[in-house]
């Protein structure tokens, strides 16, 4: 039986550190009263970082010689004030070629509050340029992975939680390690064999490390994990420190239980074609272009012409009462989209973080929300419960129901967002419709056949065509179902009452934008009609009046006609997977999986050791349903990170949960997958497939 990994720990708000501020010759410096230790050297913290971590890993010369197309990756145990990472970034800017990229990965169990972080970094005014984007995007203290864009060339992934546990779930490889943290004598819980083993598992061959300590437990742990070490002169009053490397990291032992999710080998990405210019496609294209990849964005209409063409959409999620992979992905996506929009559009021309209220208008939903609040201990700035009076105050209108308040959520203009992303530097837009795909083995490239008879060639292809995705031959087995949704637009005068938050219940209502109130949307699985129907306007208006009766009455008093005949709207098609989670990742070779994993159909415990075969350079982003604003940008990062051979923005188990082959494996186990039933999609999008082996638990 394969090894079973520990399940993902519950999402939780992390406790802030107990800080004291002790004066030195320059200013007050942070000090941990729990560990009775400094965050950085009181003698000269920046000089210590330069000596121990920057020089100890030979970063100036390695940066100067870096010619790889992938990013150079630095891993760190203990983010603290961020001084180490900011100094590494400054060194990178001084020495690396202009085309080089830097990817920083850091763990932190006790994240500093933003104000404390700003106070600590203010000691070094010359690092203000590096500190500003860090402070602007500083995440809430929620366990998990938080991706920040520090600059066009520098990415930071903050893994909040225990260092060993976080690194054990890291999906990516590291070139250099900053082995930091409070001293082993004062914080022995961190310096455990599990930490060094996790570092080894995610190191590239030849990865280096440096640390300030020469403690015996550290030397023994490093050696046992496969690292070699040597003593070198330390900094200040510390006579010695350790440097070293790992020549041959161990094979990825973490894939024993799920070999089908073994990532495909990295291949060159000189030219990528993205098919589909909705939010899924344009966010992938922009993510790749940002990494210096040449992208052709192929769309038969204009960017955002499909479901992403709505003029206003709600940025929010509906989380499960108890933690599951789907909820974790969507919550991570919501928080990532919020930071991503902050960097993409700081003036908020395309979005507003006005907050979202998810009401509980009935006893069933109220009970579910109470279970959610009892099961989760999330930061209040992420989500918290409110009674009807508090909800009314937040929304700016009387409400009769309690609910959940997401203060950092809001609304987005998806049509304009798609157009802006499509116009990113490095993206070539092309109008046309792809007919099919085939891989040219001689050219080691994909040939995309267009309906006008022309062809495109590409090293990689990303298919982002929503419910139409299975029409391409290599994707014929991907289960997707179209869902029709119609929005209703109600014209309102400038002096009409307004909402202060997006309000969701059976549908959603956003604050009026440009004199139009958007509400909806209907939900019709399997319906592919995109005509606008008055009956659906009537349904949306009825839901609106049931959810917000006082607001509807106030609008009537202001002369607004809540009449289907007076409304305009838009109908479009979304796509859903059977388990309601998106698909984001490489496309499996269906026939090979049916052969390689057929034994699972008779005994799910007999897991072969055969890695999953994938179509070389073929990727998909689809099934974002009605929550694409929360899922598509993060899924774009999953694909771009994998394609460009860099660490991924989610825990490995959640990356596996998004894998396009997860349903195929589930169907093999259930005996439902054969070569004859290539379409696969006979399940309702409401089918719950949480029992499918999308994590490293034994099926």
XYZ file of C-alpha atoms in Angstrom:
699
model
C 0.000 0.000 0.000
C 1.367 3.449 -0.853
C 2.352 5.911 1.815
C -0.402 8.215 2.990
C 0.436 11.830 3.686
C -1.002 13.818 6.523
C -4.268 15.554 5.610
C -4.181 19.292 5.136
C -4.542 21.018 8.509
C -7.639 23.176 9.023
C -7.588 26.724 7.760
C -7.040 29.011 10.695
C -6.055 32.506 11.668
C -2.467 32.539 12.880
C -1.549 34.228 16.127
C 0.639 37.345 15.927
C 4.021 37.226 17.643
C 4.479 38.665 21.119
C 6.724 41.625 20.322
C 8.792 43.993 22.333
C 10.536 46.987 20.805
C 14.013 47.402 22.246
C 16.051 50.485 21.433
C 19.482 50.182 19.842
C 21.819 52.792 18.408
C 19.541 53.422 15.435
C 15.910 52.906 16.485
C 13.558 50.464 18.180
C 14.051 46.893 16.938
C 11.569 43.984 17.236
C 12.258 41.336 19.870
C 10.338 38.101 20.516
C 9.319 37.889 24.145
C 8.208 34.256 23.645
C 11.523 33.038 22.234
C 13.636 35.621 24.079
C 15.478 36.323 20.849
C 16.012 39.086 18.293
C 14.471 39.241 14.826
C 17.760 40.515 13.440
C 21.178 41.383 14.793
C 21.156 44.420 17.060
C 24.731 45.008 15.912
C 23.700 45.434 12.258
C 20.862 43.275 10.996
C 21.301 44.145 7.372
C 25.041 43.491 7.407
C 24.363 40.130 9.055
C 21.897 39.192 6.316
C 24.409 40.181 3.641
C 27.139 38.118 5.260
C 25.209 35.016 6.296
C 22.579 34.536 3.610
C 23.597 36.563 0.561
C 27.326 35.886 0.670
C 26.862 32.450 2.252
C 24.861 31.331 -0.810
C 27.200 33.135 -3.258
C 24.221 35.062 -4.622
C 26.021 37.997 -6.307
C 28.059 35.740 -8.587
C 25.211 33.267 -9.139
C 22.796 36.056 -10.051
C 25.328 37.590 -12.441
C 25.808 34.237 -14.202
C 22.098 33.321 -14.330
C 20.968 32.603 -17.912
C 18.142 30.140 -17.294
C 14.689 30.945 -18.675
C 13.147 29.857 -15.368
C 13.326 31.934 -12.204
C 16.059 31.561 -9.606
C 14.341 30.257 -6.463
C 15.274 31.108 -2.884
C 13.620 29.275 0.000
C 13.546 30.566 3.555
C 12.503 29.189 6.936
C 11.189 32.143 8.923
C 10.129 35.289 7.058
C 10.157 37.446 10.184
C 10.441 41.082 9.121
C 11.259 40.181 5.514
C 14.735 41.696 5.768
C 16.464 38.651 4.266
C 14.181 38.508 1.264
C 14.335 42.248 0.598
C 18.130 42.141 0.738
C 18.149 39.209 -1.695
C 15.873 41.180 -4.014
C 18.173 44.221 -3.820
C 21.163 41.981 -4.616
C 19.258 40.511 -7.565
C 18.521 43.971 -8.950
C 22.218 44.899 -8.737
C 23.696 41.765 -10.272
C 21.200 39.762 -12.358
C 20.696 40.200 -16.127
C 17.616 42.200 -17.087
C 15.842 39.106 -18.437
C 16.344 37.102 -15.228
C 13.548 36.457 -12.728
C 13.605 35.800 -8.989
C 11.130 33.675 -7.040
C 11.125 33.897 -3.248
C 9.473 31.272 -1.028
C 9.289 31.871 2.720
C 7.524 30.209 5.633
C 6.217 32.017 8.712
C 4.250 30.640 11.650
C 3.665 33.967 13.422
C 3.182 36.694 10.786
C 3.789 40.231 12.001
C 0.829 42.610 11.818
C 1.244 45.002 8.929
C 1.908 48.022 11.155
C 4.634 46.157 13.041
C 6.171 45.018 9.767
C 6.229 48.611 8.503
C 7.815 49.816 11.744
C 10.545 47.174 11.559
C 11.407 47.853 7.911
C 11.441 51.621 8.410
C 14.869 51.188 10.019
C 16.325 50.905 6.487
C 15.012 53.778 4.340
C 17.056 52.637 1.337
C 14.911 49.471 1.225
C 11.693 51.498 1.047
C 11.218 50.744 -2.656
C 11.309 47.021 -1.915
C 9.222 47.318 1.264
C 6.343 49.243 -0.322
C 4.844 46.473 -2.527
C 5.321 44.014 0.329
C 3.350 46.222 2.690
C 0.701 47.050 0.094
C -0.032 43.355 -0.486
C 0.654 42.017 3.014
C -1.891 39.201 3.495
C -4.147 38.486 6.417
C -2.666 35.988 8.922
C -4.380 32.969 7.372
C -2.642 29.610 7.076
C -1.814 28.650 3.507
C 0.030 30.063 0.498
C -0.141 33.749 -0.401
C 1.435 34.887 -3.690
C 2.605 38.503 -3.955
C 3.957 40.314 -7.012
C 6.811 42.458 -5.728
C 7.840 43.642 -9.200
C 7.639 42.571 -12.826
C 10.553 40.206 -12.198
C 10.172 39.228 -8.549
C 7.527 36.960 -6.993
C 7.118 36.179 -3.306
C 5.179 33.186 -2.006
C 4.443 33.415 1.704
C 3.654 30.009 3.213
C 1.976 30.815 6.531
C 2.232 27.969 9.029
C 4.764 25.566 10.522
C 7.950 25.531 8.421
C 8.333 21.751 8.129
C 4.652 21.214 7.355
C 4.616 24.014 4.793
C 7.739 22.841 2.954
C 6.430 19.261 2.915
C 3.524 20.586 0.820
C 5.575 22.876 -1.427
C 5.167 22.072 -5.121
C 8.400 23.392 -6.607
C 12.194 23.291 -6.397
C 14.645 25.579 -4.597
C 18.134 26.761 -5.667
C 19.303 28.407 -2.428
C 18.156 28.231 1.189
C 18.093 30.836 3.932
C 17.927 28.587 6.988
C 16.772 31.210 9.473
C 14.566 31.431 12.539
C 15.069 31.893 16.230
C 18.062 29.983 17.608
C 17.752 26.198 18.027
C 18.215 26.521 21.772
C 15.218 28.862 22.043
C 12.992 27.475 19.287
C 13.744 23.724 19.115
C 10.339 22.903 17.606
C 11.401 24.309 14.229
C 14.845 22.695 13.958
C 13.582 19.136 13.606
C 14.577 16.294 11.232
C 11.279 16.797 9.363
C 12.373 20.305 8.386
C 15.671 19.205 6.875
C 14.023 16.271 5.086
C 11.407 18.599 3.594
C 14.152 20.972 2.425
C 15.959 18.101 0.728
C 12.780 16.899 -0.988
C 12.237 20.254 -2.701
C 15.861 21.144 -3.471
C 17.328 21.177 -6.945
C 20.609 19.299 -7.485
C 23.369 21.540 -6.185
C 21.057 23.689 -4.082
C 22.991 25.635 -1.454
C 22.124 26.700 2.061
C 23.449 29.102 4.663
C 22.571 29.558 8.324
C 23.866 31.581 11.254
C 23.932 28.607 13.631
C 26.422 25.785 14.104
C 24.277 23.892 16.621
C 24.793 20.153 16.654
C 21.119 19.410 16.005
C 21.354 21.447 12.800
C 24.519 19.788 11.566
C 23.177 16.315 12.269
C 19.802 17.081 10.692
C 21.345 18.502 7.532
C 23.719 15.574 7.121
C 20.946 13.019 7.629
C 18.860 14.734 4.931
C 21.697 14.576 2.392
C 23.269 18.019 2.746
C 27.002 18.513 3.152
C 28.104 21.402 5.366
C 31.194 23.328 6.292
C 31.956 25.949 8.889
C 32.806 29.459 7.728
C 33.466 32.712 9.630
C 30.319 34.050 11.257
C 29.088 37.609 11.689
C 29.752 39.910 14.607
C 30.148 38.069 17.877
C 29.319 34.724 16.237
C 32.602 33.080 15.447
C 31.271 30.508 12.962
C 28.283 29.750 10.732
C 27.333 26.954 8.331
C 27.221 26.834 4.536
C 26.720 23.860 2.269
C 24.803 22.183 -0.525
C 22.954 19.050 -1.571
C 24.385 17.349 -4.642
C 21.650 14.793 -5.284
C 18.257 15.436 -3.661
C 16.078 12.347 -3.141
C 13.458 11.323 -5.651
C 10.028 12.807 -5.014
C 8.747 10.276 -2.497
C 5.529 12.246 -2.081
C 4.116 10.946 -5.392
C 3.947 7.293 -4.312
C 0.218 7.491 -3.549
C -0.771 9.526 -6.622
C 1.696 8.826 -9.445
C -0.875 10.005 -12.000
C -0.370 13.579 -10.787
C 3.400 13.504 -11.393
C 4.060 16.781 -13.254
C 5.171 16.562 -16.879
C 8.813 17.328 -17.565
C 9.559 20.959 -18.318
C 9.922 21.792 -22.013
C 10.892 25.025 -23.775
C 8.247 27.735 -24.063
C 9.313 29.933 -26.938
C 5.786 30.331 -28.292
C 2.484 29.628 -26.539
C -0.979 29.812 -28.077
C -3.880 30.439 -25.704
C -7.256 29.507 -27.203
C -10.072 31.557 -25.734
C -9.987 35.167 -24.546
C -12.384 35.082 -21.638
C -11.115 35.633 -18.122
C -9.536 32.156 -17.985
C -7.642 32.657 -21.233
C -6.618 36.288 -20.824
C -5.374 35.728 -17.270
C -3.223 32.793 -18.443
C -1.919 34.824 -21.368
C -1.041 37.758 -19.118
C 0.616 35.455 -16.550
C 2.821 33.921 -19.244
C 3.628 37.252 -20.913
C 4.697 38.614 -17.552
C 7.262 35.829 -17.430
C 8.688 36.820 -20.801
C 6.890 34.141 -22.854
C 5.657 35.101 -26.335
C 1.885 34.483 -26.397
C -0.649 34.403 -29.207
C -4.188 34.855 -27.888
C -6.692 33.268 -30.258
C -10.370 34.253 -30.051
C -13.122 34.000 -32.652
C -14.805 37.103 -31.256
C -13.440 39.873 -29.015
C -11.823 39.398 -25.584
C -14.519 38.773 -22.996
C -17.183 37.961 -25.570
C -18.599 34.991 -23.657
C -19.523 34.652 -20.000
C -16.605 36.939 -19.128
C -18.247 39.742 -21.076
C -20.593 40.804 -18.281
C -20.333 44.448 -17.359
C -20.241 43.768 -13.614
C -19.642 40.593 -11.640
C -19.427 39.689 -7.965
C -16.030 38.765 -6.576
C -16.916 36.320 -3.812
C -17.048 32.655 -2.883
C -19.432 30.384 -1.010
C -17.348 28.256 1.325
C -18.331 24.823 2.580
C -19.414 24.464 6.197
C -16.445 22.161 6.764
C -13.059 22.521 5.113
C -12.599 20.673 1.837
C -10.162 21.113 -1.078
C -12.680 22.993 -3.186
C -13.289 25.641 -0.507
C -9.565 26.009 0.112
C -8.916 26.610 -3.582
C -11.681 29.179 -3.899
C -10.711 31.055 -0.748
C -7.070 31.159 -1.849
C -8.308 32.361 -5.232
C -10.448 35.103 -3.729
C -7.539 36.458 -1.696
C -5.130 36.145 -4.629
C -7.489 37.989 -6.996
C -7.776 40.778 -4.437
C -3.964 41.229 -4.298
C -3.634 40.750 -8.058
C -6.167 43.490 -8.785
C -4.398 45.770 -6.314
C -1.225 45.569 -8.391
C -2.972 45.476 -11.758
C -5.369 48.370 -11.155
C -4.455 50.326 -8.016
C -6.815 53.154 -9.039
C -9.741 50.680 -8.962
C -11.113 51.618 -12.351
C -12.009 47.971 -13.001
C -13.095 46.834 -9.543
C -14.215 47.877 -6.087
C -13.445 46.173 -2.785
C -16.724 47.279 -1.256
C -17.234 43.933 0.493
C -19.794 41.168 0.008
C -22.614 40.052 2.297
C -23.728 36.454 1.905
C -27.138 36.407 3.563
C -28.879 33.479 5.218
C -32.538 34.134 4.368
C -33.758 30.742 5.587
C -33.209 28.397 8.509
C -31.218 25.878 6.442
C -28.672 28.407 5.250
C -28.501 30.031 8.686
C -27.672 26.642 10.212
C -25.054 26.004 7.546
C -23.408 29.367 8.211
C -23.359 28.709 11.943
C -21.614 25.409 11.273
C -19.145 27.258 9.085
C -18.350 29.779 11.809
C -18.001 27.021 14.401
C -15.665 25.013 12.188
C -13.460 27.848 10.950
C -11.332 30.327 12.859
C -10.536 32.736 10.053
C -9.283 36.331 10.312
C -12.139 38.784 10.664
C -10.872 40.734 7.666
C -11.366 37.594 5.563
C -14.872 36.581 6.696
C -16.971 36.867 9.840
C -20.576 36.427 10.894
C -22.978 39.361 11.230
C -26.493 39.646 12.596
C -29.281 41.325 10.633
C -28.682 44.735 12.239
C -24.956 44.692 11.479
C -25.615 43.415 7.953
C -28.090 46.244 7.408
C -25.539 48.811 8.512
C -22.875 47.344 6.226
C -25.181 47.156 3.196
C -26.730 50.571 3.713
C -30.277 49.214 3.595
C -32.550 47.331 6.049
C -32.059 43.553 5.930
C -34.022 40.840 7.694
C -31.399 38.096 7.708
C -27.992 37.459 9.251
C -25.089 36.412 7.092
C -21.385 36.193 6.423
C -19.440 39.354 5.649
C -16.398 39.249 3.330
C -14.908 42.732 3.812
C -12.214 42.365 1.124
C -14.489 41.014 -1.608
C -16.512 43.196 -3.979
C -17.225 43.522 -7.676
C -15.262 43.580 -10.935
C -15.847 44.716 -14.517
C -14.893 41.432 -16.232
C -15.436 42.693 -19.797
C -12.935 45.534 -19.385
C -10.589 43.380 -17.330
C -10.360 40.863 -20.173
C -9.595 43.617 -22.677
C -6.873 45.060 -20.462
C -5.263 41.673 -19.903
C -5.390 40.854 -23.617
C -3.523 44.094 -24.367
C -0.610 43.198 -22.044
C 2.873 43.583 -23.555
C 4.060 40.326 -25.084
C 0.590 39.167 -26.191
C -0.379 39.074 -29.877
C -4.131 38.968 -30.395
C -5.457 37.002 -33.333
C -9.048 36.678 -34.469
C -9.961 33.169 -35.536
C -11.552 29.917 -34.439
C -9.518 26.822 -33.667
C -10.951 23.679 -35.205
C -8.702 21.032 -33.670
C -5.244 20.283 -32.306
C -2.623 17.696 -33.092
C 0.945 17.225 -31.931
C 3.664 17.125 -34.591
C 6.249 14.764 -33.106
C 8.870 15.630 -35.715
C 8.615 19.348 -34.969
C 7.944 18.719 -31.252
C 5.181 21.317 -31.522
C 1.412 21.638 -31.654
C -0.427 22.378 -34.871
C -3.629 24.348 -34.344
C -6.020 24.060 -37.290
C -8.281 27.089 -37.803
C -11.670 27.032 -39.479
C -10.416 29.394 -42.195
C -7.884 26.770 -43.309
C -4.829 28.388 -41.742
C -2.685 26.855 -39.005
C -0.640 27.989 -36.028
C 2.350 26.231 -34.494
C 3.255 26.432 -30.822
C 5.450 24.766 -28.203
C 2.556 24.887 -25.747
C -1.201 25.324 -26.103
C -3.551 26.412 -23.331
C -7.215 25.672 -24.009
C -9.599 28.017 -22.199
C -12.849 27.657 -24.114
C -15.245 26.879 -21.257
C -17.899 24.282 -22.153
C -16.544 23.964 -25.709
C -13.202 22.611 -24.465
C -14.013 18.895 -25.082
C -14.491 19.502 -28.812
C -10.708 19.313 -29.220
C -9.653 15.695 -29.752
C -7.078 15.422 -26.917
C -9.672 16.865 -24.510
C -12.652 14.808 -25.647
C -12.918 12.999 -22.318
C -12.999 16.067 -20.092
C -16.378 16.207 -18.292
C -17.935 19.658 -18.625
C -21.503 20.903 -18.743
C -22.803 24.267 -20.006
C -24.893 26.355 -17.616
C -26.908 29.243 -18.952
C -27.073 32.349 -16.813
C -28.959 35.585 -17.485
C -28.242 38.910 -15.818
C -30.786 41.694 -15.464
C -29.818 45.359 -15.799
C -32.071 47.923 -14.145
C -31.520 51.609 -15.062
C -31.382 53.826 -11.952
C -31.075 57.624 -11.656
C -27.986 59.150 -10.063
C -29.903 60.200 -6.937
C -31.490 56.757 -6.362
C -30.695 54.840 -3.155
C -27.541 52.751 -3.430
C -26.045 49.677 -1.826
C -22.759 49.873 0.028
C -21.945 46.177 -0.477
C -22.631 43.393 -2.914
C -25.473 41.328 -1.422
C -25.818 37.622 -2.237
C -28.498 35.093 -1.409
C -30.215 33.099 -4.177
C -28.589 35.512 -6.607
C -26.521 38.659 -6.221
C -27.037 42.404 -6.432
C -24.086 44.743 -6.860
C -23.956 48.460 -6.102
C -25.108 50.415 -9.145
C -22.397 51.234 -11.673
C -22.735 53.952 -14.318
C -26.464 54.264 -13.653
C -27.233 50.552 -13.937
C -28.085 48.062 -11.202
C -26.925 44.518 -12.076
C -28.687 41.542 -10.534
C -28.955 37.848 -11.191
C -28.089 35.424 -12.400
C -30.320 32.559 -13.438
C -28.961 29.006 -13.335
C -29.986 26.604 -16.116
C -27.709 23.531 -16.483
C -27.555 22.106 -19.981
C -29.304 25.093 -21.579
C -27.225 26.619 -24.424
C -29.650 29.346 -25.484
C -28.007 32.779 -25.218
C -31.107 34.807 -26.117
C -32.400 37.162 -23.398
C -35.807 36.184 -22.007
C -38.313 38.352 -20.164
C -39.232 35.373 -17.973
C -35.675 35.270 -16.635
C -35.779 38.992 -15.915
C -38.912 38.293 -13.907
C -37.112 35.541 -11.946
C -34.170 37.822 -11.179
C -36.444 40.638 -10.078
C -38.460 38.290 -7.870
C -35.275 37.036 -6.191
C -34.098 40.621 -5.762
C -37.325 41.713 -4.082
C -37.350 38.662 -1.816
C -33.767 39.310 -0.698
C -33.882 43.119 -0.458
C -37.524 44.158 -0.017
C -36.757 47.471 1.693
C -34.218 48.435 -0.952
C -36.604 47.473 -3.750
C -39.306 49.663 -2.196
C -36.860 52.570 -1.855
C -35.995 52.253 -5.549
C -39.689 52.354 -6.494
C -40.132 55.460 -4.391
C -37.272 56.992 -6.399
C -39.088 56.242 -9.663
C -37.183 53.091 -10.681
C -39.239 50.615 -12.714
C -38.729 47.068 -11.451
C -40.539 45.695 -14.471
C -39.171 42.949 -16.757
C -40.320 44.950 -19.746
C -38.162 47.895 -18.673
C -35.000 45.838 -18.148
C -32.144 44.922 -20.381
C -29.754 42.089 -19.765
C -27.308 39.539 -21.029
C -27.337 35.748 -21.208
C -24.185 33.659 -21.509
C -22.886 30.162 -20.884
C -20.668 29.100 -18.025
C -19.037 25.704 -17.695
C -19.061 23.417 -14.657
C -17.254 20.230 -13.735
C -19.044 17.378 -11.942
C -17.357 18.239 -8.626
C -17.747 22.033 -9.097
C -13.990 22.685 -8.993
C -12.062 24.174 -11.933
C -9.651 22.310 -14.163
C -6.194 23.863 -14.263
C -3.132 21.960 -15.381
C -1.668 19.543 -17.929
C -3.919 17.339 -20.043
C -3.579 13.572 -19.440
C -3.239 11.061 -22.256
C -6.546 9.322 -21.692
C -5.687 6.008 -23.373
C -2.432 5.693 -21.428
C -4.157 6.373 -18.106
C -6.811 3.756 -18.896
C -4.050 1.196 -19.456
C -1.592 2.252 -16.754
C -4.144 2.508 -13.945
C -6.675 -0.144 -14.975
C -5.792 -2.192 -11.889
C -7.426 0.469 -9.710
C -10.779 -0.666 -11.046
C -10.439 -3.981 -9.239
C -8.422 -2.846 -6.230
C -7.927 0.859 -5.518
C -5.151 0.020 -3.057
C -2.902 -1.414 -5.787
C -1.429 1.871 -6.973
C 1.093 1.387 -9.808
C 4.342 3.332 -9.674
C 3.903 4.564 -13.262
C 3.979 8.374 -13.580
C 1.011 9.852 -15.370
C 1.474 10.487 -19.086
C 0.443 13.927 -20.338
C 0.161 15.440 -23.786
C 3.443 17.371 -24.088
C 2.781 21.079 -23.726
C -1.032 20.882 -23.635
C -2.848 22.659 -20.789
C -6.412 23.545 -19.858
C -8.150 26.158 -17.717
C -11.882 25.571 -17.588
C -14.938 24.840 -15.401
C -14.782 28.123 -13.480
C -18.572 28.317 -13.323
C -19.994 31.414 -11.671
C -16.921 32.000 -9.473
C -14.391 32.623 -12.225
C -13.344 35.983 -10.824
C -12.108 34.132 -7.736
C -10.642 31.079 -9.480
C -9.370 31.991 -12.958
C -6.467 34.308 -11.998
C -5.071 31.824 -9.467
C -5.536 28.932 -11.898
C -3.619 31.005 -14.453
C -0.756 31.163 -11.961
C -0.934 27.390 -11.444
C -0.563 26.802 -15.188
C 2.059 29.488 -15.811
C 4.113 28.369 -12.810
C 4.098 24.729 -13.899
C 4.783 25.595 -17.527
C 7.706 27.848 -16.534
C 9.119 25.351 -13.984
C 8.716 27.485 -10.864
C 7.067 26.922 -7.456
C 3.291 26.776 -7.522
C 0.970 29.148 -5.624
C -0.950 26.424 -3.777
C -0.162 23.440 -1.618
C 0.656 20.344 -3.636
C -2.589 18.655 -2.567
C -4.657 21.569 -3.884
C -2.724 21.643 -7.154
C -3.622 17.950 -7.493
C -7.262 18.771 -6.728
C -7.298 21.060 -9.784
C -5.668 18.486 -12.069
C -7.718 17.814 -15.246
C -7.200 14.064 -14.788
C -8.807 13.802 -11.364
C -12.198 12.735 -12.708
C -10.668 10.181 -15.048
C -8.940 8.466 -12.119
C -12.180 8.538 -10.117
C -14.052 6.963 -13.026
C -11.381 4.275 -13.468
C -11.750 3.353 -9.798
C -15.551 3.263 -10.103
C -15.400 1.237 -13.309
C -17.013 4.030 -15.327
C -14.139 4.850 -17.690
C -13.669 3.019 -20.980
C -12.442 3.980 -24.425
C -16.013 3.894 -25.662
C -17.430 6.506 -23.234
C -14.968 9.227 -24.148
C -17.396 12.031 -23.400
C -17.629 10.929 -19.758
C -19.935 13.778 -18.773
C -23.099 12.080 -17.616
C -23.020 13.491 -14.099
C -24.808 16.549 -12.883
C -22.615 19.536 -12.043
C -24.064 19.230 -8.567
C -22.524 15.757 -8.160
C -20.129 15.727 -5.234
C -16.888 13.981 -6.191
C -15.011 14.663 -2.989
C -14.414 10.923 -2.742
C -12.180 11.010 -5.823
C -8.466 10.598 -5.036
C -7.378 14.161 -5.658
C -5.076 14.239 -2.647
C -2.387 11.859 -1.481
C -4.827 9.832 0.569
C -5.221 6.259 -0.576
C -8.283 5.942 -2.822
